[in-house]
């Protein structure tokens, strides 16, 4: 479903992605972790070309994202992206946030899109906040609206960039539960997170990045119990110590 | 003082004032619509990655903002005919007001756009919205929402600036005052009446500004 082949990316002189090779199969859940600045965000932002890559091949749902000629609107319609800082549209209600792209990109009828939006918001536990504006919602609720916004496009892939890092601790659970529900429903997902419990429960594989390299790829229990590299061990002890 | 005030003459000139009041209204309204459109265009060009677009927009905005409106008005009024372009006075007037306020609107809209968190635009890109859809549904509604006050402030300036059109002999409120002054030698009556009509427009715009700000529920978000 997602395939990186020898992908390289630079910001100016900074080599942020170093010869990345990674295959994510349909229905697979991959968790990406690693120290701050290691290139995790860059890696998933390349998947929908929020960031362009300079070298290598990146194919998503059989569409060549590395190819400048590819129609990205089509690719992006198949990929939901959830940001650390929610990035909801503050002038729209929760419902309008979820219906704008289905109406404008998928060309759905307004009534159908609203029906879908209501259903999806109900699914993420926000039945009674459908007409609230983002400013009237807690962080956890805003992030669930953001997830619903992605789901309403009926995507094949969902990408999450540290979806719980901006949340107060008591709200992390509700957002992780929502993401787990999707994982169990068979959605293909790449999740950047340091939540080990979550990774253990739903991830098929953990990708550990450091300094622009993919250093280790392993099933979560293997990686968390028995990391193979020094850098992986050092990283795990650093996140366990707080 | 009031007993010296000739209300009878003011009453006699009321039809003229009424006509000129509406002239000021529609000249201003036309210029305002034009200015907002020019503002959106100039601002989009200004913020563009391409220098071919951003430089001309920058030069336009800076040169308008650094020179007096009266000089701009005369430039078009005397300059265009010398280039062989003959336009009715009111067209020249609306054109000058539009270009003048357009530069200010470009800057106001830019301040609104730049206050929008870039993450929202990335969210729009991620869900497949095109550049124009992002502008139309995400960026501009918020840019306008956040700048209701400065936008209406500039509209009030525009209405007051339209008084300069009297200098190219367009019939509008200030011109009515000039006529009363020159025909009856009553400058106090003439220009106070003119001022009273501007005050009416001012309060209408201000009421609209307050009303529209109250309607923007989402403004807490900023
Ligand atoms: N737009 C950018 N321009 C220049 N450098 C960037 C940009 N975005 C990220 N970087 C740099 O690239 C490296 C990787 O960043 P990022 O992918 O955000 O890491 P992570 O998500 O793992 O913290 C960091 O050194 C960061 O400073
Ligand atoms: Mg990051």
mmCIF file with all atom_site columns, C-alpha atoms in Angstrom, chain A residues 16-226:
data_model
loop_
_atom_site.group_PDB
_atom_site.id
_atom_site.type_symbol
_atom_site.label_atom_id
_atom_site.label_alt_id
_atom_site.label_comp_id
_atom_site.label_asym_id
_atom_site.label_entity_id
_atom_site.label_seq_id
_atom_site.pdbx_PDB_ins_code
_atom_site.Cartn_x
_atom_site.Cartn_y
_atom_site.Cartn_z
_atom_site.occupancy
_atom_site.B_iso_or_equiv
_atom_site.pdbx_formal_charge
_atom_site.auth_seq_id
_atom_site.auth_comp_id
_atom_site.auth_asym_id
_atom_site.auth_atom_id
_atom_site.pdbx_PDB_model_num
ATOM 1   C CA . UNK A 1 16  ? 16.748  14.378 6.802   1.00 0.00 ? 16  UNK A CA 1
ATOM 2   C CA . UNK A 1 17  ? 15.840  11.071 5.186   1.00 0.00 ? 17  UNK A CA 1
ATOM 3   C CA . UNK A 1 18  ? 18.661  8.692  4.464   1.00 0.00 ? 18  UNK A CA 1
ATOM 4   C CA . UNK A 1 19  ? 18.065  5.908  2.004   1.00 0.00 ? 19  UNK A CA 1
ATOM 5   C CA . UNK A 1 20  ? 14.671  4.924  3.399   1.00 0.00 ? 20  UNK A CA 1
ATOM 6   C CA . UNK A 1 21  ? 13.236  1.527  2.471   1.00 0.00 ? 21  UNK A CA 1
ATOM 7   C CA . UNK A 1 22  ? 9.883   0.580  3.920   1.00 0.00 ? 22  UNK A CA 1
ATOM 8   C CA . UNK A 1 23  ? 6.838   -1.365 2.797   1.00 0.00 ? 23  UNK A CA 1
ATOM 9   C CA . UNK A 1 24  ? 3.492   -0.990 4.519   1.00 0.00 ? 24  UNK A CA 1
ATOM 10  C CA . UNK A 1 25  ? 0.903   -3.572 3.491   1.00 0.00 ? 25  UNK A CA 1
ATOM 11  C CA . UNK A 1 26  ? -2.823  -3.013 3.273   1.00 0.00 ? 26  UNK A CA 1
ATOM 12  C CA . UNK A 1 27  ? -4.406  -3.367 6.708   1.00 0.00 ? 27  UNK A CA 1
ATOM 13  C CA . UNK A 1 28  ? -1.080  -3.065 8.473   1.00 0.00 ? 28  UNK A CA 1
ATOM 14  C CA . UNK A 1 29  ? -0.453  -0.737 11.418  1.00 0.00 ? 29  UNK A CA 1
ATOM 15  C CA . UNK A 1 30  ? 3.068   0.639  11.634  1.00 0.00 ? 30  UNK A CA 1
ATOM 16  C CA . UNK A 1 31  ? 4.251   2.721  14.572  1.00 0.00 ? 31  UNK A CA 1
ATOM 17  C CA . UNK A 1 32  ? 7.178   5.063  13.987  1.00 0.00 ? 32  UNK A CA 1
ATOM 18  C CA . UNK A 1 33  ? 9.239   6.190  16.954  1.00 0.00 ? 33  UNK A CA 1
ATOM 19  C CA . UNK A 1 34  ? 12.586  7.793  17.575  1.00 0.00 ? 34  UNK A CA 1
ATOM 20  C CA . UNK A 1 35  ? 14.177  10.846 19.185  1.00 0.00 ? 35  UNK A CA 1
ATOM 21  C CA . UNK A 1 36  ? 12.994  14.347 18.398  1.00 0.00 ? 36  UNK A CA 1
ATOM 22  C CA . UNK A 1 37  ? 14.470  15.591 15.122  1.00 0.00 ? 37  UNK A CA 1
ATOM 23  C CA . UNK A 1 38  ? 15.112  12.088 13.795  1.00 0.00 ? 38  UNK A CA 1
ATOM 24  C CA . UNK A 1 39  ? 12.870  12.630 10.743  1.00 0.00 ? 39  UNK A CA 1
ATOM 25  C CA . UNK A 1 40  ? 9.625   10.909 11.787  1.00 0.00 ? 40  UNK A CA 1
ATOM 26  C CA . UNK A 1 41  ? 7.353   13.798 10.786  1.00 0.00 ? 41  UNK A CA 1
ATOM 27  C CA . UNK A 1 42  ? 9.235   14.287 7.560   1.00 0.00 ? 42  UNK A CA 1
ATOM 28  C CA . UNK A 1 43  ? 8.850   10.594 6.763   1.00 0.00 ? 43  UNK A CA 1
ATOM 29  C CA . UNK A 1 44  ? 5.069   10.566 7.039   1.00 0.00 ? 44  UNK A CA 1
ATOM 30  C CA . UNK A 1 45  ? 4.644   14.025 5.484   1.00 0.00 ? 45  UNK A CA 1
ATOM 31  C CA . UNK A 1 46  ? 6.360   12.699 2.370   1.00 0.00 ? 46  UNK A CA 1
ATOM 32  C CA . UNK A 1 47  ? 3.659   10.063 1.981   1.00 0.00 ? 47  UNK A CA 1
ATOM 33  C CA . UNK A 1 48  ? 1.074   12.645 0.853   1.00 0.00 ? 48  UNK A CA 1
ATOM 34  C CA . UNK A 1 49  ? 3.741   15.015 -0.492  1.00 0.00 ? 49  UNK A CA 1
ATOM 35  C CA . UNK A 1 50  ? 3.298   17.680 2.120   1.00 0.00 ? 50  UNK A CA 1
ATOM 36  C CA . UNK A 1 51  ? 7.066   17.446 1.659   1.00 0.00 ? 51  UNK A CA 1
ATOM 37  C CA . UNK A 1 52  ? 8.600   16.480 -1.684  1.00 0.00 ? 52  UNK A CA 1
ATOM 38  C CA . UNK A 1 53  ? 11.373  13.911 -1.848  1.00 0.00 ? 53  UNK A CA 1
ATOM 39  C CA . UNK A 1 54  ? 14.484  14.452 -3.930  1.00 0.00 ? 54  UNK A CA 1
ATOM 40  C CA . UNK A 1 55  ? 15.567  10.878 -4.626  1.00 0.00 ? 55  UNK A CA 1
ATOM 41  C CA . UNK A 1 56  ? 14.074  7.429  -4.738  1.00 0.00 ? 56  UNK A CA 1
ATOM 42  C CA . UNK A 1 57  ? 10.628  6.009  -5.327  1.00 0.00 ? 57  UNK A CA 1
ATOM 43  C CA . UNK A 1 58  ? 7.583   6.443  -3.160  1.00 0.00 ? 58  UNK A CA 1
ATOM 44  C CA . UNK A 1 59  ? 4.456   4.634  -4.295  1.00 0.00 ? 59  UNK A CA 1
ATOM 45  C CA . UNK A 1 60  ? 1.140   4.941  -2.465  1.00 0.00 ? 60  UNK A CA 1
ATOM 46  C CA . UNK A 1 61  ? -1.882  2.895  -3.501  1.00 0.00 ? 61  UNK A CA 1
ATOM 47  C CA . UNK A 1 62  ? -0.197  2.260  -6.866  1.00 0.00 ? 62  UNK A CA 1
ATOM 48  C CA . UNK A 1 63  ? 0.303   5.980  -7.488  1.00 0.00 ? 63  UNK A CA 1
ATOM 49  C CA . UNK A 1 64  ? 3.821   7.368  -7.851  1.00 0.00 ? 64  UNK A CA 1
ATOM 50  C CA . UNK A 1 65  ? 4.137   10.150 -5.289  1.00 0.00 ? 65  UNK A CA 1
ATOM 51  C CA . UNK A 1 66  ? 7.755   10.818 -6.336  1.00 0.00 ? 66  UNK A CA 1
ATOM 52  C CA . UNK A 1 67  ? 6.566   11.636 -9.860  1.00 0.00 ? 67  UNK A CA 1
ATOM 53  C CA . UNK A 1 68  ? 5.898   15.369 -10.298 1.00 0.00 ? 68  UNK A CA 1
ATOM 54  C CA . UNK A 1 69  ? 3.221   14.551 -12.884 1.00 0.00 ? 69  UNK A CA 1
ATOM 55  C CA . UNK A 1 70  ? 1.067   12.519 -10.493 1.00 0.00 ? 70  UNK A CA 1
ATOM 56  C CA . UNK A 1 71  ? -2.265  14.111 -9.635  1.00 0.00 ? 71  UNK A CA 1
ATOM 57  C CA . UNK A 1 72  ? -1.826  14.578 -5.899  1.00 0.00 ? 72  UNK A CA 1
ATOM 58  C CA . UNK A 1 73  ? -5.457  15.502 -5.281  1.00 0.00 ? 73  UNK A CA 1
ATOM 59  C CA . UNK A 1 74  ? -6.344  11.916 -6.090  1.00 0.00 ? 74  UNK A CA 1
ATOM 60  C CA . UNK A 1 75  ? -3.618  10.507 -3.865  1.00 0.00 ? 75  UNK A CA 1
ATOM 61  C CA . UNK A 1 76  ? -4.462  12.841 -0.994  1.00 0.00 ? 76  UNK A CA 1
ATOM 62  C CA . UNK A 1 77  ? -8.143  11.968 -1.143  1.00 0.00 ? 77  UNK A CA 1
ATOM 63  C CA . UNK A 1 78  ? -7.125  8.409  -0.218  1.00 0.00 ? 78  UNK A CA 1
ATOM 64  C CA . UNK A 1 79  ? -5.008  9.464  2.760   1.00 0.00 ? 79  UNK A CA 1
ATOM 65  C CA . UNK A 1 80  ? -6.287  10.913 6.031   1.00 0.00 ? 80  UNK A CA 1
ATOM 66  C CA . UNK A 1 81  ? -3.711  12.959 7.912   1.00 0.00 ? 81  UNK A CA 1
ATOM 67  C CA . UNK A 1 82  ? -3.997  13.745 11.615  1.00 0.00 ? 82  UNK A CA 1
ATOM 68  C CA . UNK A 1 83  ? -1.655  16.391 13.014  1.00 0.00 ? 83  UNK A CA 1
ATOM 69  C CA . UNK A 1 84  ? -0.198  16.868 16.437  1.00 0.00 ? 84  UNK A CA 1
ATOM 70  C CA . UNK A 1 85  ? -1.882  20.276 16.732  1.00 0.00 ? 85  UNK A CA 1
ATOM 71  C CA . UNK A 1 86  ? -5.288  19.153 15.335  1.00 0.00 ? 86  UNK A CA 1
ATOM 72  C CA . UNK A 1 87  ? -5.377  21.944 12.727  1.00 0.00 ? 87  UNK A CA 1
ATOM 73  C CA . UNK A 1 88  ? -9.154  22.159 12.660  1.00 0.00 ? 88  UNK A CA 1
ATOM 74  C CA . UNK A 1 89  ? -10.779 25.029 10.780  1.00 0.00 ? 89  UNK A CA 1
ATOM 75  C CA . UNK A 1 90  ? -11.839 27.336 13.631  1.00 0.00 ? 90  UNK A CA 1
ATOM 76  C CA . UNK A 1 91  ? -14.581 29.109 11.686  1.00 0.00 ? 91  UNK A CA 1
ATOM 77  C CA . UNK A 1 92  ? -16.421 25.862 10.999  1.00 0.00 ? 92  UNK A CA 1
ATOM 78  C CA . UNK A 1 93  ? -18.408 23.615 13.316  1.00 0.00 ? 93  UNK A CA 1
ATOM 79  C CA . UNK A 1 94  ? -17.277 20.057 13.964  1.00 0.00 ? 94  UNK A CA 1
ATOM 80  C CA . UNK A 1 95  ? -19.747 18.913 11.317  1.00 0.00 ? 95  UNK A CA 1
ATOM 81  C CA . UNK A 1 96  ? -18.567 21.477 8.741   1.00 0.00 ? 96  UNK A CA 1
ATOM 82  C CA . UNK A 1 97  ? -14.961 20.472 9.416   1.00 0.00 ? 97  UNK A CA 1
ATOM 83  C CA . UNK A 1 98  ? -15.836 16.905 8.465   1.00 0.00 ? 98  UNK A CA 1
ATOM 84  C CA . UNK A 1 99  ? -17.993 17.688 5.423   1.00 0.00 ? 99  UNK A CA 1
ATOM 85  C CA . UNK A 1 100 ? -15.972 20.317 3.549   1.00 0.00 ? 100 UNK A CA 1
ATOM 86  C CA . UNK A 1 101 ? -13.589 17.909 1.802   1.00 0.00 ? 101 UNK A CA 1
ATOM 87  C CA . UNK A 1 102 ? -16.225 15.258 0.969   1.00 0.00 ? 102 UNK A CA 1
ATOM 88  C CA . UNK A 1 103 ? -18.344 18.004 -0.630  1.00 0.00 ? 103 UNK A CA 1
ATOM 89  C CA . UNK A 1 104 ? -15.562 19.880 -2.426  1.00 0.00 ? 104 UNK A CA 1
ATOM 90  C CA . UNK A 1 105 ? -13.146 17.075 -3.292  1.00 0.00 ? 105 UNK A CA 1
ATOM 91  C CA . UNK A 1 106 ? -15.349 13.965 -3.475  1.00 0.00 ? 106 UNK A CA 1
ATOM 92  C CA . UNK A 1 107 ? -18.248 16.040 -4.885  1.00 0.00 ? 107 UNK A CA 1
ATOM 93  C CA . UNK A 1 108 ? -20.714 14.449 -2.476  1.00 0.00 ? 108 UNK A CA 1
ATOM 94  C CA . UNK A 1 109 ? -24.154 15.975 -2.071  1.00 0.00 ? 109 UNK A CA 1
ATOM 95  C CA . UNK A 1 110 ? -24.330 18.230 0.972   1.00 0.00 ? 110 UNK A CA 1
ATOM 96  C CA . UNK A 1 111 ? -27.066 16.199 2.644   1.00 0.00 ? 111 UNK A CA 1
ATOM 97  C CA . UNK A 1 112 ? -25.183 12.927 2.122   1.00 0.00 ? 112 UNK A CA 1
ATOM 98  C CA . UNK A 1 113 ? -21.964 14.449 3.416   1.00 0.00 ? 113 UNK A CA 1
ATOM 99  C CA . UNK A 1 114 ? -23.749 15.732 6.516   1.00 0.00 ? 114 UNK A CA 1
ATOM 100 C CA . UNK A 1 115 ? -25.275 12.343 7.138   1.00 0.00 ? 115 UNK A CA 1
ATOM 101 C CA . UNK A 1 116 ? -21.816 10.797 6.839   1.00 0.00 ? 116 UNK A CA 1
ATOM 102 C CA . UNK A 1 117 ? -20.309 13.506 9.057   1.00 0.00 ? 117 UNK A CA 1
ATOM 103 C CA . UNK A 1 118 ? -22.896 12.915 11.780  1.00 0.00 ? 118 UNK A CA 1
ATOM 104 C CA . UNK A 1 119 ? -22.357 9.171  11.658  1.00 0.00 ? 119 UNK A CA 1
ATOM 105 C CA . UNK A 1 120 ? -18.600 9.519  11.804  1.00 0.00 ? 120 UNK A CA 1
ATOM 106 C CA . UNK A 1 121 ? -18.647 12.052 14.641  1.00 0.00 ? 121 UNK A CA 1
ATOM 107 C CA . UNK A 1 122 ? -20.957 9.689  16.519  1.00 0.00 ? 122 UNK A CA 1
ATOM 108 C CA . UNK A 1 123 ? -18.494 6.873  15.919  1.00 0.00 ? 123 UNK A CA 1
ATOM 109 C CA . UNK A 1 124 ? -15.684 8.850  17.556  1.00 0.00 ? 124 UNK A CA 1
ATOM 110 C CA . UNK A 1 125 ? -17.949 9.625  20.522  1.00 0.00 ? 125 UNK A CA 1
ATOM 111 C CA . UNK A 1 126 ? -18.947 13.200 19.678  1.00 0.00 ? 126 UNK A CA 1
ATOM 112 C CA . UNK A 1 127 ? -22.647 12.789 18.979  1.00 0.00 ? 127 UNK A CA 1
ATOM 113 C CA . UNK A 1 128 ? -23.522 15.755 21.201  1.00 0.00 ? 128 UNK A CA 1
ATOM 114 C CA . UNK A 1 129 ? -20.755 18.065 19.912  1.00 0.00 ? 129 UNK A CA 1
ATOM 115 C CA . UNK A 1 130 ? -21.670 17.986 16.234  1.00 0.00 ? 130 UNK A CA 1
ATOM 116 C CA . UNK A 1 131 ? -22.502 21.692 16.037  1.00 0.00 ? 131 UNK A CA 1
ATOM 117 C CA . UNK A 1 132 ? -19.742 22.907 18.356  1.00 0.00 ? 132 UNK A CA 1
ATOM 118 C CA . UNK A 1 133 ? -16.917 25.106 17.136  1.00 0.00 ? 133 UNK A CA 1
ATOM 119 C CA . UNK A 1 134 ? -13.349 23.908 17.777  1.00 0.00 ? 134 UNK A CA 1
ATOM 120 C CA . UNK A 1 135 ? -12.829 26.625 20.398  1.00 0.00 ? 135 UNK A CA 1
ATOM 121 C CA . UNK A 1 136 ? -15.692 25.117 22.393  1.00 0.00 ? 136 UNK A CA 1
ATOM 122 C CA . UNK A 1 137 ? -14.081 21.650 22.488  1.00 0.00 ? 137 UNK A CA 1
ATOM 123 C CA . UNK A 1 138 ? -11.368 20.125 24.662  1.00 0.00 ? 138 UNK A CA 1
ATOM 124 C CA . UNK A 1 139 ? -8.097  19.051 23.074  1.00 0.00 ? 139 UNK A CA 1
ATOM 125 C CA . UNK A 1 140 ? -9.132  15.405 23.073  1.00 0.00 ? 140 UNK A CA 1
ATOM 126 C CA . UNK A 1 141 ? -12.440 16.243 21.443  1.00 0.00 ? 141 UNK A CA 1
ATOM 127 C CA . UNK A 1 142 ? -10.736 18.425 18.828  1.00 0.00 ? 142 UNK A CA 1
ATOM 128 C CA . UNK A 1 143 ? -8.370  15.624 17.941  1.00 0.00 ? 143 UNK A CA 1
ATOM 129 C CA . UNK A 1 144 ? -11.305 13.239 17.569  1.00 0.00 ? 144 UNK A CA 1
ATOM 130 C CA . UNK A 1 145 ? -12.989 15.730 15.226  1.00 0.00 ? 145 UNK A CA 1
ATOM 131 C CA . UNK A 1 146 ? -9.735  15.796 13.251  1.00 0.00 ? 146 UNK A CA 1
ATOM 132 C CA . UNK A 1 147 ? -9.792  12.008 13.044  1.00 0.00 ? 147 UNK A CA 1
ATOM 133 C CA . UNK A 1 148 ? -13.438 12.081 11.926  1.00 0.00 ? 148 UNK A CA 1
ATOM 134 C CA . UNK A 1 149 ? -12.516 14.706 9.319   1.00 0.00 ? 149 UNK A CA 1
ATOM 135 C CA . UNK A 1 150 ? -9.969  12.294 7.877   1.00 0.00 ? 150 UNK A CA 1
ATOM 136 C CA . UNK A 1 151 ? -12.345 9.325  8.003   1.00 0.00 ? 151 UNK A CA 1
ATOM 137 C CA . UNK A 1 152 ? -15.131 11.133 6.161   1.00 0.00 ? 152 UNK A CA 1
ATOM 138 C CA . UNK A 1 153 ? -13.052 11.002 2.997   1.00 0.00 ? 153 UNK A CA 1
ATOM 139 C CA . UNK A 1 154 ? -13.300 7.232  3.296   1.00 0.00 ? 154 UNK A CA 1
ATOM 140 C CA . UNK A 1 155 ? -9.516  6.938  2.958   1.00 0.00 ? 155 UNK A CA 1
ATOM 141 C CA . UNK A 1 156 ? -7.489  3.796  2.368   1.00 0.00 ? 156 UNK A CA 1
ATOM 142 C CA . UNK A 1 157 ? -4.707  5.037  4.630   1.00 0.00 ? 157 UNK A CA 1
ATOM 143 C CA . UNK A 1 158 ? -4.612  7.072  7.833   1.00 0.00 ? 158 UNK A CA 1
ATOM 144 C CA . UNK A 1 159 ? -1.436  8.855  8.933   1.00 0.00 ? 159 UNK A CA 1
ATOM 145 C CA . UNK A 1 160 ? -0.972  10.201 12.455  1.00 0.00 ? 160 UNK A CA 1
ATOM 146 C CA . UNK A 1 161 ? 1.850   12.541 13.479  1.00 0.00 ? 161 UNK A CA 1
ATOM 147 C CA . UNK A 1 162 ? 2.124   12.390 17.277  1.00 0.00 ? 162 UNK A CA 1
ATOM 148 C CA . UNK A 1 163 ? -1.649  12.630 17.680  1.00 0.00 ? 163 UNK A CA 1
ATOM 149 C CA . UNK A 1 164 ? -1.525  12.708 21.485  1.00 0.00 ? 164 UNK A CA 1
ATOM 150 C CA . UNK A 1 165 ? 1.597   14.788 22.156  1.00 0.00 ? 165 UNK A CA 1
ATOM 151 C CA . UNK A 1 166 ? -0.294  18.065 22.468  1.00 0.00 ? 166 UNK A CA 1
ATOM 152 C CA . UNK A 1 167 ? -2.916  16.635 24.824  1.00 0.00 ? 167 UNK A CA 1
ATOM 153 C CA . UNK A 1 168 ? -3.312  16.772 28.583  1.00 0.00 ? 168 UNK A CA 1
ATOM 154 C CA . UNK A 1 169 ? -2.649  13.304 30.035  1.00 0.00 ? 169 UNK A CA 1
ATOM 155 C CA . UNK A 1 170 ? -6.288  12.649 30.920  1.00 0.00 ? 170 UNK A CA 1
ATOM 156 C CA . UNK A 1 171 ? -7.318  13.060 27.266  1.00 0.00 ? 171 UNK A CA 1
ATOM 157 C CA . UNK A 1 172 ? -4.714  10.796 25.694  1.00 0.00 ? 172 UNK A CA 1
ATOM 158 C CA . UNK A 1 173 ? -6.764  7.662  26.395  1.00 0.00 ? 173 UNK A CA 1
ATOM 159 C CA . UNK A 1 174 ? -9.888  8.767  24.506  1.00 0.00 ? 174 UNK A CA 1
ATOM 160 C CA . UNK A 1 175 ? -7.865  9.610  21.386  1.00 0.00 ? 175 UNK A CA 1
ATOM 161 C CA . UNK A 1 176 ? -5.813  6.413  21.501  1.00 0.00 ? 176 UNK A CA 1
ATOM 162 C CA . UNK A 1 177 ? -9.017  4.382  21.930  1.00 0.00 ? 177 UNK A CA 1
ATOM 163 C CA . UNK A 1 178 ? -10.406 5.998  18.784  1.00 0.00 ? 178 UNK A CA 1
ATOM 164 C CA . UNK A 1 179 ? -7.261  5.138  16.832  1.00 0.00 ? 179 UNK A CA 1
ATOM 165 C CA . UNK A 1 180 ? -7.291  1.577  18.196  1.00 0.00 ? 180 UNK A CA 1
ATOM 166 C CA . UNK A 1 181 ? -10.868 1.182  16.986  1.00 0.00 ? 181 UNK A CA 1
ATOM 167 C CA . UNK A 1 182 ? -9.706  2.063  13.461  1.00 0.00 ? 182 UNK A CA 1
ATOM 168 C CA . UNK A 1 183 ? -6.740  -0.280 13.678  1.00 0.00 ? 183 UNK A CA 1
ATOM 169 C CA . UNK A 1 184 ? -9.002  -3.138 14.661  1.00 0.00 ? 184 UNK A CA 1
ATOM 170 C CA . UNK A 1 185 ? -11.320 -2.246 11.792  1.00 0.00 ? 185 UNK A CA 1
ATOM 171 C CA . UNK A 1 186 ? -8.515  -3.002 9.339   1.00 0.00 ? 186 UNK A CA 1
ATOM 172 C CA . UNK A 1 187 ? -7.396  0.492  8.355   1.00 0.00 ? 187 UNK A CA 1
ATOM 173 C CA . UNK A 1 188 ? -3.873  0.826  6.966   1.00 0.00 ? 188 UNK A CA 1
ATOM 174 C CA . UNK A 1 189 ? -2.101  3.197  9.322   1.00 0.00 ? 189 UNK A CA 1
ATOM 175 C CA . UNK A 1 190 ? 1.235   4.798  10.029  1.00 0.00 ? 190 UNK A CA 1
ATOM 176 C CA . UNK A 1 191 ? 1.343   6.323  13.496  1.00 0.00 ? 191 UNK A CA 1
ATOM 177 C CA . UNK A 1 192 ? 4.196   8.411  14.841  1.00 0.00 ? 192 UNK A CA 1
ATOM 178 C CA . UNK A 1 193 ? 3.971   8.002  18.618  1.00 0.00 ? 193 UNK A CA 1
ATOM 179 C CA . UNK A 1 194 ? 5.918   7.132  21.712  1.00 0.00 ? 194 UNK A CA 1
ATOM 180 C CA . UNK A 1 195 ? 2.924   5.476  23.387  1.00 0.00 ? 195 UNK A CA 1
ATOM 181 C CA . UNK A 1 196 ? 4.340   2.021  23.974  1.00 0.00 ? 196 UNK A CA 1
ATOM 182 C CA . UNK A 1 197 ? 1.147   0.484  25.346  1.00 0.00 ? 197 UNK A CA 1
ATOM 183 C CA . UNK A 1 198 ? -0.669  1.559  22.213  1.00 0.00 ? 198 UNK A CA 1
ATOM 184 C CA . UNK A 1 199 ? 2.086   0.202  19.963  1.00 0.00 ? 199 UNK A CA 1
ATOM 185 C CA . UNK A 1 200 ? 2.050   -3.140 21.780  1.00 0.00 ? 200 UNK A CA 1
ATOM 186 C CA . UNK A 1 201 ? -1.696  -3.442 21.435  1.00 0.00 ? 201 UNK A CA 1
ATOM 187 C CA . UNK A 1 202 ? -2.230  -2.544 17.788  1.00 0.00 ? 202 UNK A CA 1
ATOM 188 C CA . UNK A 1 203 ? 1.035   -2.234 15.855  1.00 0.00 ? 203 UNK A CA 1
ATOM 189 C CA . UNK A 1 204 ? 2.166   -4.986 13.522  1.00 0.00 ? 204 UNK A CA 1
ATOM 190 C CA . UNK A 1 205 ? 5.611   -3.438 13.369  1.00 0.00 ? 205 UNK A CA 1
ATOM 191 C CA . UNK A 1 206 ? 7.586   -0.682 15.022  1.00 0.00 ? 206 UNK A CA 1
ATOM 192 C CA . UNK A 1 207 ? 9.942   1.423  12.941  1.00 0.00 ? 207 UNK A CA 1
ATOM 193 C CA . UNK A 1 208 ? 12.680  3.065  14.969  1.00 0.00 ? 208 UNK A CA 1
ATOM 194 C CA . UNK A 1 209 ? 14.310  6.108  13.369  1.00 0.00 ? 209 UNK A CA 1
ATOM 195 C CA . UNK A 1 210 ? 17.372  8.035  14.365  1.00 0.00 ? 210 UNK A CA 1
ATOM 196 C CA . UNK A 1 211 ? 19.190  10.823 12.583  1.00 0.00 ? 211 UNK A CA 1
ATOM 197 C CA . UNK A 1 212 ? 17.321  10.337 9.302   1.00 0.00 ? 212 UNK A CA 1
ATOM 198 C CA . UNK A 1 213 ? 17.892  6.567  9.151   1.00 0.00 ? 213 UNK A CA 1
ATOM 199 C CA . UNK A 1 214 ? 15.531  3.703  9.792   1.00 0.00 ? 214 UNK A CA 1
ATOM 200 C CA . UNK A 1 215 ? 17.603  1.913  12.396  1.00 0.00 ? 215 UNK A CA 1
ATOM 201 C CA . UNK A 1 216 ? 15.316  -0.973 13.357  1.00 0.00 ? 216 UNK A CA 1
ATOM 202 C CA . UNK A 1 217 ? 12.069  -2.514 12.173  1.00 0.00 ? 217 UNK A CA 1
ATOM 203 C CA . UNK A 1 218 ? 10.538  -5.178 14.409  1.00 0.00 ? 218 UNK A CA 1
ATOM 204 C CA . UNK A 1 219 ? 7.275   -6.407 15.923  1.00 0.00 ? 219 UNK A CA 1
ATOM 205 C CA . UNK A 1 220 ? 6.504   -4.248 18.964  1.00 0.00 ? 220 UNK A CA 1
ATOM 206 C CA . UNK A 1 221 ? 7.186   -6.864 21.615  1.00 0.00 ? 221 UNK A CA 1
ATOM 207 C CA . UNK A 1 222 ? 10.565  -7.718 20.132  1.00 0.00 ? 222 UNK A CA 1
ATOM 208 C CA . UNK A 1 223 ? 11.566  -4.072 19.832  1.00 0.00 ? 223 UNK A CA 1
ATOM 209 C CA . UNK A 1 224 ? 10.404  -2.941 23.266  1.00 0.00 ? 224 UNK A CA 1
ATOM 210 C CA . UNK A 1 225 ? 11.749  -6.013 25.141  1.00 0.00 ? 225 UNK A CA 1
ATOM 211 C CA . UNK A 1 226 ? 14.845  -6.644 23.176  1.00 0.00 ? 226 UNK A CA 1
#
